[in-house]
Amino acid sequence: MLHLVRDHRWSAGTVLPFGVLLCLVLALPLLAVRLWPADAESGDYVEIGAVRTGGGAGGEPAPEESGPDASTGSYTEDCGHNLEGHRNSDNVVISPGVVGGAHHVHDYVGNLSTDALATDASLAAAGTTCTGGDRSSYYWPVLRRTDRDGDRAAGQDGAPGHGGQDGQDGHGNVGEILTPDTVTVEFRGNPWSKVVPMPRFLRLLEGNPTAATDGGAEARARWGCTGYPGRTTDRYPLCPAGSLLTRTLDFPSCWDGRGTDSPDHRTHAVFPSATGVCPHRTFPIPHLRVTLGYRPPPGRAFALDAFPEQHHSPRTDHGVFIGVMTDDRMAALVACLNQNHSCRESG
């Protein structure tokens, strides 16, 4: 046992006063929260070497088979990687008009005005980070380094647009926000058919932000590491030195031909089959894929922003798209895909 001797060092011999013991017991949970502020569950992490090739987690890889009418082209845009710090805890597609309605912080590239109060007209008039002038909005939940504090936002808990770059959102998402090192925005064709243009202001959702608690329907999380092609997982991968941690967001590419949105924000645009065939009475549109790359923090000191009850599950990864390309730009994109070219928009 220990007791406090005259020179204020601990030595063996007597029992600690009850009050001191009580303080130590009460302090331990607070210490744990401080040292591990936003950890996901331990089973949510996996060494990338343990992920088998072709695991098929999340969205399906591009089908290897194709038909004679396939549109095999690709169209890549440079929209930066959010060095502008455009972030907020809004989701104008799911909760239009509700400031802070997402309950977690989103990263944006493309349209510089996207927030809860944005309209089609305001988006069409805004600036963009895309070098070719595409005003579409691309966004997803931020990834945080959980062993470092973020700066608390002034005013509303959130991030720029609503008050601070690394602000906490007030819903258990804490830590330093990681800016992606790379963001690749790519549109692809369809392996069996020519694609038709996306209507302007089309809304698309990818993934399921409540996958940890609702059974995982619509979950499409795909995590990986550069240098390990074909190895994707719905868990947080632990990447070796020199490898970037990656997130792949594949959006639906079969449109019902009617509206730019639907009450559930999903039924107007759905995913093709595993072979790439669109369901009956839908039309193939350009397949959007956004790939994010990060320099991973040491160990397991990173987690995704999420709703509190999701416990930062990697399965809740998701993305949102609002198409604001002009008709002329969309026509050029479709021509590139249908003529089987590889195009890159660079300004």
Short mmCIF file of C-alpha atoms in Angstrom, two decimals:
data_model
loop_
_atom_site.label_atom_id
_atom_site.label_comp_id
_atom_site.label_asym_id
_atom_site.label_seq_id
_atom_site.Cartn_x
_atom_site.Cartn_y
_atom_site.Cartn_z
CA MET A 1 0.00 0.00 0.00
CA LEU A 2 1.05 3.63 -0.45
CA HIS A 3 1.00 6.73 1.71
CA LEU A 4 2.21 10.31 1.40
CA VAL A 5 5.48 10.87 3.34
CA ARG A 6 6.82 14.18 4.58
CA ASP A 7 8.74 14.99 1.37
CA HIS A 8 5.51 14.48 -0.66
CA ARG A 9 6.66 11.28 -2.38
CA TRP A 10 4.54 8.14 -2.36
CA SER A 11 5.85 5.16 -0.35
CA ALA A 12 4.46 1.86 0.87
CA GLY A 13 2.72 1.56 4.18
CA THR A 14 -0.77 3.02 4.61
CA VAL A 15 -4.11 3.20 2.85
CA LEU A 16 -5.00 6.18 0.68
CA PRO A 17 -7.71 8.43 2.13
CA PHE A 18 -11.17 7.53 0.83
CA GLY A 19 -11.59 10.94 -0.78
CA VAL A 20 -8.39 10.54 -2.80
CA LEU A 21 -9.45 7.10 -4.01
CA LEU A 22 -12.86 8.44 -4.99
CA CYS A 23 -11.28 11.24 -7.01
CA LEU A 24 -9.02 8.78 -8.82
CA VAL A 25 -11.93 6.49 -9.68
CA LEU A 26 -14.02 9.38 -11.00
CA ALA A 27 -11.11 10.74 -13.02
CA LEU A 28 -10.35 7.52 -14.91
CA PRO A 29 -13.31 7.74 -17.34
CA LEU A 30 -12.46 11.36 -18.10
CA LEU A 31 -8.85 10.41 -18.76
CA ALA A 32 -9.97 7.67 -21.13
CA VAL A 33 -12.17 10.11 -23.06
CA ARG A 34 -9.28 12.55 -23.35
CA LEU A 35 -6.80 9.95 -24.57
CA TRP A 36 -9.26 8.19 -26.89
CA PRO A 37 -11.77 10.93 -27.74
CA ALA A 38 -13.54 9.41 -30.72
CA ASP A 39 -12.40 5.84 -31.14
CA ALA A 40 -14.48 3.50 -33.20
CA GLU A 41 -14.84 -0.07 -31.92
CA SER A 42 -11.57 -2.03 -31.90
CA GLY A 43 -13.03 -4.53 -34.37
CA ASP A 44 -13.57 -1.73 -36.88
CA TYR A 45 -9.85 -1.73 -37.81
CA VAL A 46 -7.98 -4.28 -39.90
CA GLU A 47 -4.43 -4.64 -41.22
CA ILE A 48 -4.58 -4.20 -44.99
CA GLY A 49 -2.48 -7.33 -45.41
CA ALA A 50 -5.31 -9.33 -43.84
CA VAL A 51 -7.85 -8.11 -46.42
CA ARG A 52 -8.24 -10.63 -49.20
CA THR A 53 -8.07 -9.53 -52.82
CA GLY A 54 -11.48 -9.16 -54.40
CA GLY A 55 -13.25 -9.04 -51.04
CA GLY A 56 -16.12 -7.15 -52.66
CA ALA A 57 -16.78 -4.80 -49.74
CA GLY A 58 -19.13 -1.94 -50.45
CA GLY A 59 -19.68 -0.92 -54.06
CA GLU A 60 -18.89 -3.44 -56.74
CA PRO A 61 -15.77 -2.98 -58.86
CA ALA A 62 -16.23 -2.26 -62.55
CA PRO A 63 -17.56 -5.37 -64.37
CA GLU A 64 -14.98 -7.10 -66.53
CA GLU A 65 -17.49 -8.13 -69.22
CA SER A 66 -19.02 -5.69 -71.69
CA GLY A 67 -21.31 -5.70 -74.70
CA PRO A 68 -20.99 -4.30 -78.24
CA ASP A 69 -22.85 -1.10 -77.27
CA ALA A 70 -20.72 -0.41 -74.20
CA SER A 71 -19.61 3.10 -73.34
CA THR A 72 -16.11 2.47 -72.02
CA GLY A 73 -14.80 6.02 -71.82
CA SER A 74 -13.80 7.99 -68.73
CA TYR A 75 -13.95 11.69 -67.86
CA THR A 76 -11.83 13.02 -64.99
CA GLU A 77 -12.09 16.46 -63.38
CA ASP A 78 -9.66 18.40 -61.18
CA CYS A 79 -11.73 19.89 -58.36
CA GLY A 80 -8.91 20.22 -55.83
CA HIS A 81 -8.94 18.65 -52.37
CA ASN A 82 -10.64 21.29 -50.24
CA LEU A 83 -7.68 23.47 -49.39
CA GLU A 84 -10.33 26.20 -49.20
CA GLY A 85 -11.67 24.61 -46.01
CA HIS A 86 -15.29 24.53 -47.21
CA ARG A 87 -16.96 22.50 -44.47
CA ASN A 88 -20.20 22.58 -42.52
CA SER A 89 -22.56 20.27 -40.65
CA ASP A 90 -25.41 20.77 -43.15
CA ASN A 91 -26.96 18.44 -45.71
CA VAL A 92 -29.00 20.43 -48.21
CA VAL A 93 -30.27 17.27 -49.95
CA ILE A 94 -31.53 15.43 -46.86
CA SER A 95 -32.31 18.43 -44.61
CA PRO A 96 -32.73 21.53 -46.79
CA GLY A 97 -32.99 24.73 -44.78
CA VAL A 98 -31.84 23.07 -41.53
CA VAL A 99 -28.51 24.54 -40.39
CA GLY A 100 -26.47 21.83 -38.66
CA GLY A 101 -28.97 19.17 -39.74
CA ALA A 102 -26.34 16.57 -40.63
CA HIS A 103 -25.07 16.22 -37.02
CA HIS A 104 -21.60 15.64 -38.46
CA VAL A 105 -19.24 17.76 -40.56
CA HIS A 106 -18.99 17.42 -44.35
CA ASP A 107 -16.03 18.14 -46.64
CA TYR A 108 -16.84 19.74 -50.02
CA VAL A 109 -15.22 20.14 -53.41
CA GLY A 110 -16.75 21.80 -56.44
CA ASN A 111 -19.45 24.34 -55.65
CA LEU A 112 -18.26 26.89 -53.09
CA SER A 113 -21.69 27.91 -51.80
CA THR A 114 -23.19 24.57 -50.75
CA ASP A 115 -24.87 24.77 -47.36
CA ALA A 116 -28.29 24.18 -45.83
CA LEU A 117 -29.77 27.29 -47.45
CA ALA A 118 -28.51 26.66 -51.00
CA THR A 119 -30.99 26.57 -53.90
CA ASP A 120 -30.64 25.49 -57.51
CA ALA A 121 -30.36 29.16 -58.47
CA SER A 122 -27.69 29.98 -55.88
CA LEU A 123 -25.66 26.89 -56.81
CA ALA A 124 -25.79 27.81 -60.51
CA ALA A 125 -24.43 31.30 -59.73
CA ALA A 126 -21.67 30.29 -57.31
CA GLY A 127 -17.94 29.81 -57.74
CA THR A 128 -16.29 26.41 -57.92
CA THR A 129 -13.02 24.65 -57.12
CA CYS A 130 -13.21 22.63 -60.35
CA THR A 131 -10.71 23.98 -62.89
CA GLY A 132 -13.04 23.36 -65.82
CA GLY A 133 -15.89 25.38 -64.33
CA ASP A 134 -18.14 22.52 -63.17
CA ARG A 135 -20.35 23.98 -60.40
CA SER A 136 -21.56 20.59 -59.17
CA SER A 137 -21.31 19.87 -55.44
CA TYR A 138 -19.48 16.80 -54.14
CA TYR A 139 -19.41 16.11 -50.40
CA TRP A 140 -18.82 13.46 -47.72
CA PRO A 141 -18.22 13.22 -43.93
CA VAL A 142 -14.82 14.36 -42.71
CA LEU A 143 -12.16 12.01 -41.36
CA ARG A 144 -10.58 13.08 -38.07
CA ARG A 145 -7.31 12.44 -36.28
CA THR A 146 -8.57 11.45 -32.85
CA ASP A 147 -5.35 11.91 -30.87
CA ARG A 148 -5.34 15.66 -31.58
CA ASP A 149 -7.84 18.33 -30.64
CA GLY A 150 -9.67 20.41 -33.22
CA ASP A 151 -10.32 24.08 -32.55
CA ARG A 152 -13.80 24.65 -31.16
CA ALA A 153 -15.85 26.75 -33.53
CA ALA A 154 -17.21 30.12 -32.51
CA GLY A 155 -20.96 30.46 -32.54
CA GLN A 156 -22.52 27.35 -34.03
CA ASP A 157 -20.59 24.15 -33.44
CA GLY A 158 -19.45 23.24 -36.90
CA ALA A 159 -17.00 24.31 -39.51
CA PRO A 160 -16.48 27.12 -42.01
CA GLY A 161 -19.51 28.46 -43.46
CA HIS A 162 -20.85 28.14 -39.98
CA GLY A 163 -17.89 29.07 -37.90
CA GLY A 164 -14.49 27.42 -37.87
CA GLN A 165 -12.28 25.04 -39.79
CA ASP A 166 -11.79 22.27 -37.26
CA GLY A 167 -14.82 22.93 -35.09
CA GLN A 168 -16.47 20.16 -33.12
CA ASP A 169 -20.04 19.50 -34.19
CA GLY A 170 -21.49 19.03 -30.72
CA HIS A 171 -22.49 15.39 -31.40
CA GLY A 172 -19.43 13.47 -30.25
CA ASN A 173 -17.31 14.10 -33.34
CA VAL A 174 -14.03 15.45 -32.00
CA GLY A 175 -10.44 15.67 -33.17
CA GLU A 176 -8.41 17.38 -35.86
CA ILE A 177 -10.07 17.27 -39.28
CA LEU A 178 -7.84 15.67 -41.91
CA THR A 179 -7.77 17.37 -45.31
CA PRO A 180 -7.56 14.77 -48.10
CA ASP A 181 -4.22 14.64 -49.89
CA THR A 182 -5.96 13.60 -53.09
CA VAL A 183 -9.51 13.80 -54.45
CA THR A 184 -10.25 12.17 -57.80
CA VAL A 185 -13.59 12.96 -59.46
CA GLU A 186 -14.26 10.57 -62.34
CA PHE A 187 -17.24 9.74 -64.52
CA ARG A 188 -17.42 6.36 -66.29
CA GLY A 189 -19.68 4.77 -68.86
CA ASN A 190 -21.78 1.60 -68.79
CA PRO A 191 -20.46 -1.84 -69.85
CA TRP A 192 -23.60 -2.72 -71.83
CA SER A 193 -25.10 0.50 -73.14
CA LYS A 194 -24.50 4.08 -74.17
CA VAL A 195 -25.25 6.55 -71.40
CA VAL A 196 -27.73 9.42 -71.46
CA PRO A 197 -27.08 12.86 -69.92
CA MET A 198 -27.75 13.50 -66.26
CA PRO A 199 -30.47 16.13 -65.82
CA ARG A 200 -29.17 19.36 -64.31
CA PHE A 201 -29.59 19.55 -60.50
CA LEU A 202 -29.82 15.77 -60.16
CA ARG A 203 -29.33 14.65 -56.54
CA LEU A 204 -27.49 11.38 -55.85
CA LEU A 205 -26.78 9.60 -52.56
CA GLU A 206 -24.15 6.93 -51.99
CA GLY A 207 -23.79 4.79 -48.85
CA ASN A 208 -25.75 4.64 -45.61
CA PRO A 209 -24.95 6.97 -42.67
CA THR A 210 -26.93 4.73 -40.27
CA ALA A 211 -25.51 1.39 -41.44
CA ALA A 212 -24.24 0.43 -37.98
CA THR A 213 -27.74 0.31 -36.48
CA ASP A 214 -30.25 -0.36 -39.27
CA GLY A 215 -28.92 -3.63 -40.67
CA GLY A 216 -26.69 -2.06 -43.30
CA ALA A 217 -29.08 -1.75 -46.22
CA GLU A 218 -27.57 0.54 -48.86
CA ALA A 219 -24.16 0.43 -47.13
CA ARG A 220 -21.40 0.72 -49.72
CA ALA A 221 -18.30 1.70 -47.74
CA ARG A 222 -15.05 0.87 -49.55
CA TRP A 223 -11.80 1.54 -47.72
CA GLY A 224 -8.32 0.60 -48.89
CA CYS A 225 -4.64 1.52 -49.11
CA THR A 226 -2.65 2.64 -52.14
CA GLY A 227 -0.30 -0.06 -53.34
CA TYR A 228 -2.83 -2.80 -52.53
CA PRO A 229 -5.08 -2.96 -55.62
CA GLY A 230 -8.17 -5.11 -55.30
CA ARG A 231 -8.12 -5.14 -51.51
CA THR A 232 -11.10 -3.17 -50.23
CA THR A 233 -12.91 -3.48 -46.94
CA ASP A 234 -15.79 -1.95 -44.99
CA ARG A 235 -13.46 -1.59 -41.98
CA TYR A 236 -10.79 1.04 -41.32
CA PRO A 237 -7.62 -0.29 -43.00
CA LEU A 238 -4.27 0.05 -41.25
CA CYS A 239 -1.91 1.05 -44.06
CA PRO A 240 1.90 0.70 -44.05
CA ALA A 241 4.28 3.65 -44.22
CA GLY A 242 4.19 5.38 -47.60
CA SER A 243 0.67 4.19 -48.44
CA LEU A 244 -2.37 6.49 -48.52
CA LEU A 245 -5.60 5.44 -46.83
CA THR A 246 -8.37 5.54 -49.46
CA ARG A 247 -12.15 5.91 -49.52
CA THR A 248 -14.06 5.10 -52.72
CA LEU A 249 -17.53 6.58 -53.20
CA ASP A 250 -19.47 4.98 -56.09
CA PHE A 251 -22.76 6.68 -56.94
CA PRO A 252 -25.90 5.17 -58.53
CA SER A 253 -25.98 5.28 -62.33
CA CYS A 254 -29.47 4.13 -63.39
CA TRP A 255 -31.98 7.00 -63.58
CA ASP A 256 -35.77 6.69 -63.77
CA GLY A 257 -35.96 9.35 -66.51
CA ARG A 258 -38.36 11.55 -64.57
CA GLY A 259 -37.14 13.74 -61.70
CA THR A 260 -33.97 15.08 -60.14
CA ASP A 261 -34.91 13.75 -56.68
CA SER A 262 -37.43 11.51 -54.90
CA PRO A 263 -38.98 11.49 -51.41
CA ASP A 264 -36.41 8.98 -50.12
CA HIS A 265 -33.65 10.56 -52.26
CA ARG A 266 -32.84 7.12 -53.71
CA THR A 267 -35.59 5.59 -55.85
CA HIS A 268 -35.16 8.07 -58.72
CA ALA A 269 -31.58 6.82 -59.25
CA VAL A 270 -30.48 3.29 -58.38
CA PHE A 271 -27.46 1.05 -58.82
CA PRO A 272 -27.03 -1.41 -61.69
CA SER A 273 -26.66 -5.14 -61.13
CA ALA A 274 -23.27 -6.62 -60.33
CA THR A 275 -22.77 -7.11 -64.07
CA GLY A 276 -23.56 -3.45 -64.81
CA VAL A 277 -27.08 -3.87 -66.23
CA CYS A 278 -29.61 -1.18 -65.25
CA PRO A 279 -33.05 -2.30 -63.99
CA HIS A 280 -36.06 -2.26 -66.30
CA ARG A 281 -37.45 1.23 -66.97
CA THR A 282 -34.26 3.00 -65.93
CA PHE A 283 -31.64 4.63 -68.12
CA PRO A 284 -27.85 4.41 -67.74
CA ILE A 285 -26.29 7.75 -66.83
CA PRO A 286 -22.60 8.54 -66.24
CA HIS A 287 -21.28 6.58 -63.27
CA LEU A 288 -19.67 8.98 -60.79
CA ARG A 289 -16.78 7.71 -58.66
CA VAL A 290 -15.01 9.92 -56.10
CA THR A 291 -11.79 8.55 -54.59
CA LEU A 292 -10.21 10.18 -51.53
CA GLY A 293 -6.67 9.63 -50.29
CA TYR A 294 -5.23 10.54 -46.87
CA ARG A 295 -1.89 10.22 -45.13
CA PRO A 296 -3.01 7.98 -42.27
CA PRO A 297 -2.30 8.96 -38.66
CA PRO A 298 -0.27 6.50 -36.57
CA GLY A 299 -2.02 3.40 -35.31
CA ARG A 300 -5.79 3.61 -34.96
CA ALA A 301 -5.96 7.34 -34.25
CA PHE A 302 -8.55 8.16 -36.92
CA ALA A 303 -12.32 7.89 -37.28
CA LEU A 304 -15.15 9.06 -39.50
CA ASP A 305 -17.65 11.73 -38.45
CA ALA A 306 -21.01 10.09 -37.84
CA PHE A 307 -24.29 10.27 -35.96
CA PRO A 308 -23.68 9.62 -32.22
CA GLU A 309 -25.39 6.22 -32.16
CA GLN A 310 -23.20 4.98 -35.04
CA HIS A 311 -20.02 5.04 -32.90
CA HIS A 312 -17.91 6.24 -35.85
CA SER A 313 -18.45 2.97 -37.72
CA PRO A 314 -16.51 2.86 -41.02
CA ARG A 315 -19.56 1.20 -42.59
CA THR A 316 -21.42 4.53 -42.37
CA ASP A 317 -19.26 6.19 -45.02
CA HIS A 318 -21.36 7.97 -47.64
CA GLY A 319 -21.33 10.72 -50.24
CA VAL A 320 -23.71 13.22 -51.81
CA PHE A 321 -23.74 14.78 -55.29
CA ILE A 322 -25.71 17.68 -56.76
CA GLY A 323 -25.18 18.00 -60.51
CA VAL A 324 -24.86 21.61 -61.66
CA MET A 325 -23.03 21.09 -64.96
CA THR A 326 -24.37 23.14 -67.86
CA ASP A 327 -26.14 21.20 -70.60
CA ASP A 328 -23.22 21.82 -72.97
CA ARG A 329 -20.66 20.50 -70.49
CA MET A 330 -22.78 17.43 -69.74
CA ALA A 331 -23.16 16.76 -73.47
CA ALA A 332 -19.37 16.85 -73.87
CA LEU A 333 -18.96 14.44 -70.94
CA VAL A 334 -21.50 11.99 -72.41
CA ALA A 335 -19.85 12.16 -75.85
CA CYS A 336 -16.49 11.33 -74.28
CA LEU A 337 -17.90 8.26 -72.54
CA ASN A 338 -19.96 7.01 -75.47
CA GLN A 339 -17.09 7.47 -77.94
CA ASN A 340 -14.84 5.43 -75.62
CA HIS A 341 -12.32 8.20 -75.01
CA SER A 342 -10.28 8.99 -71.91
CA CYS A 343 -10.81 12.69 -71.18
CA ARG A 344 -9.39 14.97 -68.51
CA GLU A 345 -10.85 18.39 -67.68
CA SER A 346 -8.06 20.77 -66.76
CA GLY A 347 -9.44 24.25 -67.32
#
